[in-house]
Short mmCIF file of C-alpha atoms in Angstrom, two decimals:
data_model
loop_
_atom_site.label_atom_id
_atom_site.label_comp_id
_atom_site.label_asym_id
_atom_site.label_seq_id
_atom_site.Cartn_x
_atom_site.Cartn_y
_atom_site.Cartn_z
CA MET A 1 224.38 169.56 209.19
CA VAL A 2 225.41 171.71 212.17
CA LEU A 3 224.38 169.13 214.71
CA GLU A 4 223.56 165.47 214.70
CA MET A 5 222.50 163.44 217.62
CA LYS A 6 222.24 159.66 217.21
CA ASN A 7 220.58 157.16 219.52
CA ILE A 8 221.29 159.28 222.57
CA ARG A 9 220.78 157.58 225.90
CA LYS A 10 220.98 159.17 229.30
CA GLN A 11 220.01 158.04 232.70
CA PHE A 12 220.08 159.71 236.08
CA ASP A 13 220.53 157.23 239.06
CA GLY A 14 218.80 154.28 237.10
CA LEU A 15 216.08 156.63 235.62
CA GLU A 16 216.23 156.82 232.01
CA VAL A 17 215.71 160.34 230.91
CA LEU A 18 216.66 160.06 227.35
CA LYS A 19 215.75 156.78 225.45
CA ASP A 20 217.34 156.49 222.04
CA ILE A 21 216.79 160.03 220.71
CA SER A 22 217.99 160.87 217.29
CA PHE A 23 217.69 164.22 215.59
CA HIS A 24 219.67 166.63 213.40
CA VAL A 25 219.84 170.53 212.92
CA ASP A 26 220.75 171.96 209.59
CA SER A 27 222.52 175.18 208.99
CA GLY A 28 219.99 178.23 209.25
CA GLU A 29 217.23 176.01 210.68
CA VAL A 30 215.15 176.89 213.65
CA VAL A 31 214.01 173.74 215.61
CA SER A 32 211.65 173.96 218.52
CA ILE A 33 211.41 171.28 221.10
CA ILE A 34 208.05 171.19 222.97
CA GLY A 35 206.75 168.71 225.49
CA PRO A 36 205.66 168.27 229.06
CA SER A 37 207.80 168.95 232.06
CA GLY A 38 210.12 166.09 232.72
CA SER A 39 210.00 164.86 229.12
CA GLY A 40 213.67 165.17 228.70
CA LYS A 41 213.92 168.39 226.56
CA SER A 42 216.26 170.35 228.89
CA THR A 43 218.37 167.32 229.43
CA LEU A 44 218.74 166.89 225.64
CA LEU A 45 219.98 170.52 225.35
CA ARG A 46 222.32 169.94 228.20
CA CYS A 47 223.71 167.02 226.46
CA ALA A 48 224.05 168.76 223.22
CA THR A 49 226.07 171.67 225.06
CA PHE A 50 228.22 169.11 226.96
CA LEU A 51 226.90 170.25 230.42
CA GLU A 52 225.70 166.55 230.73
CA THR A 53 227.41 163.66 229.39
CA ILE A 54 225.48 160.94 227.47
CA ASP A 55 225.71 157.29 228.36
CA GLY A 56 225.31 155.99 224.84
CA GLY A 57 224.89 157.39 221.23
CA GLU A 58 226.68 159.97 219.01
CA ILE A 59 227.14 163.66 218.87
CA LEU A 60 228.40 165.29 215.84
CA TYR A 61 229.04 168.94 215.16
CA MET A 62 229.90 169.95 211.55
CA GLY A 63 229.95 166.23 210.67
CA GLU A 64 232.69 165.46 213.25
CA HIS A 65 232.41 163.25 216.17
CA ALA A 66 232.33 164.93 219.58
CA ALA A 67 231.21 161.55 221.19
CA HIS A 68 230.66 158.16 219.92
CA THR A 69 229.73 154.86 221.24
CA ASP A 70 232.55 152.07 221.67
CA ALA A 71 232.09 148.17 221.12
CA SER A 72 230.89 147.81 224.64
CA GLY A 73 228.05 150.34 224.02
CA LYS A 74 229.43 153.08 226.19
CA ALA A 75 229.81 156.73 224.98
CA VAL A 76 233.23 158.03 224.59
CA TYR A 77 234.03 161.61 224.30
CA VAL A 78 236.87 163.19 222.33
CA HIS A 79 240.07 164.46 224.24
CA PRO A 80 239.18 167.61 226.51
CA LYS A 81 241.25 169.75 224.33
CA GLN A 82 239.18 168.92 221.24
CA LEU A 83 236.06 169.09 223.29
CA HIS A 84 236.88 172.63 224.07
CA ARG A 85 236.68 173.24 220.24
CA PHE A 86 233.20 171.56 220.06
CA ARG A 87 232.02 173.71 222.90
CA SER A 88 232.90 176.85 220.97
CA TYR A 89 230.48 175.79 218.42
CA CYS A 90 227.54 176.06 220.65
CA GLY A 91 225.98 179.02 222.56
CA LEU A 92 223.29 178.46 225.40
CA VAL A 93 220.74 180.79 226.76
CA PHE A 94 219.44 179.69 230.09
CA GLN A 95 216.09 180.12 231.62
CA GLN A 96 217.56 181.93 234.64
CA PHE A 97 219.89 184.10 232.39
CA ASN A 98 222.99 183.32 234.61
CA LEU A 99 224.64 186.60 233.80
CA PHE A 100 227.72 187.40 235.81
CA PRO A 101 226.50 189.76 238.46
CA HIS A 102 229.83 191.32 239.21
CA TYR A 103 230.51 192.35 235.60
CA ASN A 104 228.66 195.11 233.85
CA VAL A 105 226.81 194.45 230.63
CA LEU A 106 229.67 195.17 228.36
CA LYS A 107 232.08 193.02 230.48
CA ASN A 108 229.52 190.06 230.42
CA LEU A 109 229.84 190.30 226.56
CA THR A 110 233.47 190.74 226.29
CA ASP A 111 235.23 188.72 228.95
CA ALA A 112 234.90 185.47 227.41
CA PRO A 113 235.88 186.68 223.87
CA ILE A 114 238.88 188.24 225.36
CA HIS A 115 239.95 185.68 227.87
CA VAL A 116 238.83 182.48 226.15
CA GLN A 117 239.11 183.25 222.46
CA HIS A 118 241.95 185.51 222.89
CA ARG A 119 240.45 188.32 220.72
CA SER A 120 241.65 192.06 221.02
CA ARG A 121 239.61 194.07 223.61
CA GLU A 122 238.98 196.58 220.73
CA GLU A 123 237.37 194.04 218.51
CA ALA A 124 235.45 192.37 221.28
CA GLU A 125 233.92 195.71 222.42
CA GLU A 126 232.97 196.65 219.00
CA THR A 127 231.19 193.30 218.55
CA ALA A 128 229.52 193.66 221.93
CA MET A 129 228.20 197.20 221.22
CA GLU A 130 226.90 195.97 217.88
CA LEU A 131 225.09 193.07 219.52
CA LEU A 132 223.68 195.36 222.14
CA ARG A 133 222.37 197.81 219.47
CA LYS A 134 220.69 195.00 217.93
CA MET A 135 219.17 193.81 221.02
CA GLY A 136 217.96 197.44 221.63
CA ILE A 137 219.95 197.78 224.86
CA ALA A 138 223.08 199.69 223.84
CA ASP A 139 222.29 202.28 226.43
CA LYS A 140 222.63 199.63 229.17
CA ALA A 141 226.29 198.78 228.34
CA ASN A 142 227.62 200.09 231.69
CA ALA A 143 224.76 198.85 233.82
CA TYR A 144 225.00 195.90 236.03
CA PRO A 145 222.61 193.05 235.63
CA TYR A 146 220.68 193.71 238.93
CA GLN A 147 219.73 197.12 237.44
CA LEU A 148 217.99 195.60 234.46
CA SER A 149 214.57 193.99 234.08
CA GLY A 150 214.28 190.22 233.33
CA GLY A 151 213.72 190.83 229.70
CA GLN A 152 216.63 193.09 229.50
CA GLN A 153 218.79 190.55 231.35
CA GLN A 154 217.69 187.77 228.93
CA ARG A 155 218.54 190.00 226.06
CA VAL A 156 222.05 190.52 227.49
CA ALA A 157 222.38 186.83 227.98
CA ILE A 158 221.53 186.15 224.28
CA ALA A 159 223.92 188.91 223.17
CA ARG A 160 226.69 187.22 225.45
CA ALA A 161 226.06 183.97 223.71
CA LEU A 162 226.25 185.56 220.33
CA ALA A 163 229.49 187.38 221.08
CA MET A 164 231.21 184.06 221.02
CA ARG A 165 230.07 183.55 217.41
CA PRO A 166 228.68 180.27 217.85
CA GLU A 167 227.47 178.08 214.96
CA ILE A 168 224.33 177.08 216.79
CA LEU A 169 222.41 178.78 219.52
CA TYR A 170 220.38 176.85 222.12
CA PHE A 171 217.57 178.23 224.29
CA ASP A 172 216.50 176.49 227.29
CA GLU A 173 213.01 177.87 228.01
CA PRO A 174 214.21 181.48 227.56
CA THR A 175 210.93 183.19 228.56
CA SER A 176 209.81 180.89 231.32
CA ALA A 177 211.31 183.10 234.09
CA LEU A 178 209.64 186.34 232.61
CA ASP A 179 206.46 188.13 233.14
CA PRO A 180 204.11 187.71 230.19
CA GLU A 181 204.78 191.43 229.58
CA LEU A 182 208.54 190.97 229.17
CA THR A 183 208.14 187.75 227.17
CA GLY A 184 207.41 189.56 224.01
CA GLU A 185 210.67 191.47 223.80
CA VAL A 186 212.69 188.33 224.14
CA LEU A 187 210.70 186.46 221.49
CA LYS A 188 210.97 189.50 219.06
CA VAL A 189 214.91 189.13 219.43
CA ILE A 190 214.84 185.44 218.67
CA ARG A 191 212.46 186.08 215.74
CA GLN A 192 214.95 188.57 214.45
CA LEU A 193 217.74 186.13 214.72
CA ALA A 194 215.73 183.42 212.78
CA GLU A 195 215.27 185.95 210.08
CA GLU A 196 218.99 186.37 209.87
CA LYS A 197 219.21 182.54 209.34
CA MET A 198 220.89 181.87 212.79
CA THR A 199 220.80 178.18 213.50
CA MET A 200 218.81 177.78 216.53
CA VAL A 201 217.25 175.04 218.90
CA VAL A 202 214.61 176.35 221.31
CA VAL A 203 213.03 174.54 224.06
CA THR A 204 209.93 176.36 224.68
CA HIS A 205 206.29 176.50 226.08
CA GLU A 206 205.36 179.47 223.91
CA MET A 207 203.35 177.41 221.30
CA PRO A 208 202.26 180.25 218.97
CA PHE A 209 205.93 181.32 218.91
CA ALA A 210 207.20 177.89 218.10
CA ARG A 211 204.51 177.58 215.38
CA ALA A 212 205.44 181.03 213.69
CA VAL A 213 209.21 180.97 213.87
CA SER A 214 210.43 177.31 213.66
CA ASN A 215 211.27 175.32 210.43
CA ARG A 216 210.62 172.20 212.43
CA VAL A 217 209.00 171.18 215.68
CA ILE A 218 209.95 168.28 217.80
CA PHE A 219 207.49 167.00 220.39
CA MET A 220 209.13 164.92 223.18
CA ASP A 221 207.45 162.91 225.91
CA GLY A 222 208.81 160.28 228.38
CA GLY A 223 212.33 160.61 226.99
CA VAL A 224 211.41 159.88 223.42
CA ILE A 225 210.65 162.05 220.35
CA VAL A 226 206.91 161.25 219.82
CA GLU A 227 206.53 163.24 216.64
CA GLN A 228 208.39 165.74 214.54
CA GLY A 229 207.85 167.89 211.35
CA HIS A 230 206.78 171.20 209.94
CA PRO A 231 205.10 173.22 212.63
CA GLU A 232 201.94 173.50 210.64
CA ALA A 233 201.68 169.75 210.36
CA VAL A 234 202.60 169.10 214.26
CA PHE A 235 200.26 171.92 215.40
CA GLY A 236 197.66 171.76 212.77
CA ASP A 237 197.13 167.96 212.26
CA PRO A 238 199.36 165.97 214.60
CA GLU A 239 199.73 162.38 213.70
CA GLN A 240 200.05 161.07 217.24
CA GLU A 241 197.29 160.97 219.82
CA ARG A 242 199.77 161.93 222.64
CA THR A 243 200.76 165.10 220.66
CA ARG A 244 197.08 166.04 220.14
CA GLN A 245 196.29 165.51 223.78
CA PHE A 246 199.41 167.62 224.86
CA LEU A 247 198.57 170.51 222.45
CA SER A 248 194.89 170.57 223.44
CA ASN A 249 195.95 172.01 226.92
CA TYR A 250 197.25 174.89 225.16
CA GLN A 251 194.06 175.88 223.16
CA ARG A 252 192.02 177.92 225.14
CA MET B 1 254.93 204.24 288.25
CA SER B 2 253.41 207.18 286.44
CA PHE B 3 250.70 206.86 283.81
CA SER B 4 253.20 207.66 280.99
CA THR B 5 255.66 205.01 282.03
CA MET B 6 252.96 202.53 282.29
CA PHE B 7 251.57 203.35 278.99
CA SER B 8 254.97 203.31 277.16
CA THR B 9 255.94 200.13 278.75
CA MET B 10 252.54 198.51 277.58
CA GLY B 11 253.20 200.21 274.20
CA VAL B 12 255.80 197.50 273.49
CA GLY B 13 253.15 194.97 274.22
CA MET B 14 250.77 196.57 271.86
CA LEU B 15 253.31 196.30 269.16
CA ARG B 16 253.81 192.60 270.00
CA THR B 17 249.92 192.10 269.94
CA CYS B 18 249.80 193.85 266.53
CA SER B 19 252.60 191.55 265.16
CA ILE B 20 250.71 188.50 266.13
CA PHE B 21 247.50 189.94 264.60
CA PHE B 22 248.95 190.80 261.32
CA LEU B 23 251.30 187.77 260.88
CA THR B 24 248.36 185.41 261.67
CA LEU B 25 246.25 187.06 259.02
CA LEU B 26 249.17 187.08 256.62
CA PHE B 27 249.50 183.29 256.99
CA SER B 28 245.99 182.08 257.81
CA LEU B 29 244.05 183.66 254.96
CA PRO B 30 245.98 182.03 252.16
CA LEU B 31 246.50 178.83 254.39
CA GLY B 32 242.77 178.76 254.68
CA MET B 33 242.32 178.73 250.95
CA ILE B 34 244.76 175.64 250.79
CA VAL B 35 242.69 173.90 253.46
CA MET B 36 239.53 174.64 251.77
CA PHE B 37 240.67 173.00 248.54
CA LEU B 38 241.77 169.96 250.30
CA ARG B 39 238.39 169.90 252.22
CA ARG B 40 236.62 169.99 248.87
CA SER B 41 239.10 167.44 247.24
CA ARG B 42 237.52 164.58 245.18
CA ILE B 43 240.00 162.17 246.79
CA LYS B 44 238.13 160.73 249.81
CA VAL B 45 241.25 160.20 251.94
CA VAL B 46 242.33 163.82 251.51
CA GLN B 47 238.86 165.06 252.31
CA GLY B 48 238.50 162.85 255.32
CA ILE B 49 241.85 163.85 256.76
CA THR B 50 241.07 167.51 256.24
CA LYS B 51 237.50 166.96 258.04
CA VAL B 52 239.48 165.53 261.08
CA PHE B 53 242.00 168.36 261.02
CA ILE B 54 239.15 170.99 261.09
CA ALA B 55 237.32 169.18 263.79
CA ILE B 56 240.41 169.21 265.94
CA MET B 57 241.13 172.84 265.27
CA ARG B 58 237.49 173.81 266.11
CA GLY B 59 236.89 171.31 268.85
CA THR B 60 239.98 171.92 271.16
CA PRO B 61 240.82 175.21 273.00
CA LEU B 62 243.24 177.40 271.13
CA MET B 63 245.00 177.88 274.35
CA LEU B 64 245.73 174.19 274.62
CA GLN B 65 246.88 174.11 270.84
CA LEU B 66 249.39 176.89 271.62
CA LEU B 67 250.91 174.79 274.32
CA VAL B 68 251.05 171.84 272.14
CA TRP B 69 252.73 173.71 269.37
CA TYR B 70 255.24 175.13 271.84
CA PHE B 71 256.07 172.14 274.02
CA GLY B 72 255.26 169.54 271.57
CA PRO B 73 258.74 169.48 269.76
CA TYR B 74 260.58 168.97 273.18
CA TYR B 75 258.21 166.22 274.46
CA LEU B 76 257.90 164.38 271.26
CA PHE B 77 261.33 164.78 269.67
CA GLY B 78 263.46 166.19 272.65
CA ALA B 79 264.12 169.17 270.47
CA SER B 80 265.26 172.45 271.95
CA ILE B 81 262.62 174.97 272.01
CA ARG B 82 264.86 177.90 272.97
CA GLY B 83 263.91 181.01 271.01
CA TYR B 84 260.84 179.23 269.43
CA ARG B 85 258.21 180.95 271.41
CA PHE B 86 257.04 183.52 268.92
CA THR B 87 257.22 181.11 266.04
CA ALA B 88 255.06 178.65 267.94
CA ILE B 89 252.48 181.35 268.57
CA ILE B 90 252.33 182.49 264.96
CA ILE B 91 252.09 178.68 263.90
CA GLY B 92 249.34 177.93 266.53
CA PHE B 93 247.33 181.03 265.57
CA SER B 94 247.69 180.76 261.90
CA VAL B 95 246.81 177.03 261.62
CA ASN B 96 243.86 177.35 263.86
CA TYR B 97 242.34 180.42 262.12
CA ALA B 98 243.10 178.71 258.69
CA ALA B 99 240.63 176.02 259.67
CA TYR B 100 238.00 178.63 260.52
CA PHE B 101 238.67 180.61 257.19
CA ALA B 102 238.61 177.34 255.23
CA GLU B 103 235.05 176.70 256.38
CA ILE B 104 233.95 180.36 255.64
CA TYR B 105 235.51 180.04 252.04
CA ARG B 106 233.73 176.73 251.54
CA GLY B 107 230.37 178.13 252.55
CA GLY B 108 231.00 181.12 250.26
CA ILE B 109 231.93 178.99 247.21
CA GLU B 110 229.04 176.57 247.82
CA SER B 111 226.69 179.45 247.88
CA ILE B 112 227.47 180.42 244.36
CA PRO B 113 224.55 179.31 242.22
CA VAL B 114 225.41 176.35 239.94
CA GLY B 115 224.10 178.37 236.85
CA GLN B 116 227.14 180.57 237.30
CA HIS B 117 229.61 177.50 236.78
CA GLU B 118 227.51 176.32 233.81
CA ALA B 119 227.30 179.65 232.14
CA ALA B 120 231.23 179.79 232.45
CA GLU B 121 231.58 176.24 231.07
CA VAL B 122 229.43 176.75 228.05
CA LEU B 123 231.35 180.00 227.34
CA GLY B 124 234.58 177.85 227.33
CA TYR B 125 236.25 179.26 230.49
CA SER B 126 238.71 176.79 231.86
CA LYS B 127 238.26 175.47 235.50
CA SER B 128 240.82 177.80 236.82
CA GLN B 129 239.44 180.81 234.85
CA THR B 130 235.95 179.98 236.08
CA PHE B 131 237.23 180.03 239.72
CA LEU B 132 239.33 183.15 239.37
CA ARG B 133 237.25 185.36 237.18
CA ILE B 134 233.57 184.21 238.02
CA VAL B 135 233.35 182.45 241.34
CA LEU B 136 236.09 184.03 243.67
CA PRO B 137 235.00 187.65 243.22
CA GLN B 138 231.44 186.90 244.16
CA VAL B 139 232.60 184.74 247.02
CA VAL B 140 234.83 187.53 248.53
CA LYS B 141 231.70 189.84 248.72
CA ARG B 142 229.55 187.12 250.13
CA ILE B 143 231.93 186.12 252.95
CA MET B 144 232.99 189.66 254.01
CA PRO B 145 230.60 189.78 257.06
CA SER B 146 231.82 186.38 258.42
CA VAL B 147 235.52 187.22 257.81
CA THR B 148 234.97 190.56 259.70
CA ASN B 149 233.71 188.50 262.68
CA GLU B 150 236.62 186.28 262.67
CA VAL B 151 239.15 189.10 262.38
CA ILE B 152 237.58 190.84 265.41
CA THR B 153 237.65 187.54 267.35
CA LEU B 154 241.47 187.26 266.41
CA VAL B 155 242.18 190.69 267.85
CA LYS B 156 240.90 189.48 271.19
CA ASP B 157 242.31 185.97 270.88
CA THR B 158 245.96 187.42 270.61
CA SER B 159 245.69 187.79 274.44
CA LEU B 160 245.91 183.77 274.52
CA ALA B 161 249.61 184.17 273.78
CA PHE B 162 250.12 184.93 277.48
CA THR B 163 249.73 181.10 277.93
CA LEU B 164 253.32 180.88 276.46
CA ALA B 165 254.55 183.76 278.68
CA TYR B 166 254.70 186.04 275.69
CA ASN B 167 254.77 189.66 276.73
CA GLU B 168 251.96 191.03 274.62
CA VAL B 169 249.53 193.61 275.94
CA PHE B 170 247.47 191.35 278.10
CA SER B 171 250.36 189.64 279.87
CA LEU B 172 251.90 193.15 280.55
CA ALA B 173 248.68 194.50 281.92
CA LYS B 174 248.44 191.59 284.38
CA GLN B 175 252.04 191.84 285.42
CA ILE B 176 251.99 195.66 285.84
CA SER B 177 248.77 195.57 287.60
CA ALA B 178 250.04 192.91 290.25
CA SER B 179 253.36 194.75 290.70
CA GLN B 180 251.81 198.36 290.96
CA THR B 181 248.66 197.14 292.59
CA SER B 182 246.87 199.34 290.04
CA PHE B 183 243.56 198.91 288.10
CA MET B 184 244.93 201.29 285.23
CA PRO B 185 246.69 198.67 283.21
CA PHE B 186 243.52 196.76 282.63
CA VAL B 187 241.82 199.96 281.57
CA ILE B 188 244.59 200.61 279.05
CA ALA B 189 244.50 197.27 277.75
CA GLY B 190 240.70 197.19 277.40
CA VAL B 191 240.84 200.75 275.53
CA PHE B 192 243.58 199.28 273.28
CA TYR B 193 241.57 196.15 272.27
CA PHE B 194 238.40 198.23 271.69
CA ILE B 195 240.21 200.84 269.51
CA ALA B 196 241.93 198.08 267.67
CA ASN B 197 238.50 196.48 266.84
CA TYR B 198 236.88 199.66 266.02
CA ALA B 199 239.70 200.28 263.31
CA VAL B 200 239.21 196.62 262.03
CA ALA B 201 235.36 197.09 261.88
CA PHE B 202 235.84 200.50 260.18
CA ALA B 203 238.29 199.05 257.58
CA MET B 204 236.06 196.07 256.87
CA GLU B 205 232.98 198.23 256.41
CA ARG B 206 235.02 200.16 253.94
CA VAL B 207 235.99 197.00 251.92
CA GLU B 208 232.22 195.82 252.13
CA LYS B 209 231.08 199.09 250.70
CA ALA B 210 233.55 198.72 247.86
CA PHE B 211 231.74 195.68 246.81
CA ASN B 212 228.31 197.34 246.72
CA TYR B 213 228.60 198.16 243.09
CA TYR B 214 226.59 195.05 242.27
CA ARG B 215 224.10 192.79 244.01
#
């Protein structure tokens, strides 16, 4: 098991966003999280990547605790130095790309490997070029983010996350900021990664994509997991009325 | 007094004006960074004190501040202030400008999208790496126009040193004009300030252009 989250609770100013969420991700698995806006999907990803701290529950990576709940019911994280190691297990692709605008594409991909992971420049650049070729944008290595289309920027962002060699890659609505025309090229790249057995968790509104690519689909609403299972089961024959209702909005 | 004597006498003043200008920049630019960090401190007391400091620096005339810096030590502690004039001027200017620069820096830092911090955090950058490698370079580009404004104001503000009877260009112009009953010193001073600011604007434009490689 790459990731295990148990009984996760999180609130913002008294508003409960995550209510006792438990799920896990196995190695090589692709898990899609779907659900209406405000259902807590993004917050869950942000908790898994340590951008938000949980109020209660447990987070385990590779079977090791990054956070657990103490006797009083409050979540306790490991020492910041160890947390750094847990962070290195996960990569995150944002909806808004968040590339570094003052670095060119190559430097976006090599800066963290060199200065955070202390890998040699040579090796980091070699890895970066390999990833860019895979993403089909090797010719953009020296371009700056503003010179790229949204789809190209998002592919750079995926390559940047992969350059850190994460155990698991998270996507937070990776195509929501893109024109429908550019969505395809990003989804194609994610599909390719799935075929290579990259462990991934994708928060998405692209239902046909989630159905085709994932091994498992999680439907969230109101801060709880309403239903999860094989995509054909969840999409084809949902057990819960709420799931059915949500999915019907997508069938046109 | 011939034009050339007038000009060479004032030339000394120009050098003094330039030394106020460059020393103030040298001290206030980094000092502003420190003030900005204190202003953004999570410790409420530190933040509060810094806010009051900035409010005073911005809310009272620089001319008055110079007088306080110069005469303060004598009136408060009975200390001798002989030979302290130039130091008082540099302290007064640097501290005042640091307050303005701090607010410019703060504005720049707070304008950087939170996504930049988050991307850096997920990639494992430490707090200081995030600041130095990701945030600061973008801040410098963004605040350039405001800094240019402030630097140009400083060129003209150096004339306030006349309050402490320091013989920079403006004081000399006044003196020579009065003793020679001539309008010429004012023209010379005016042209000097204008050329100095033209040079500043030119240099800053160059710097801004150097940052144009990204948006």
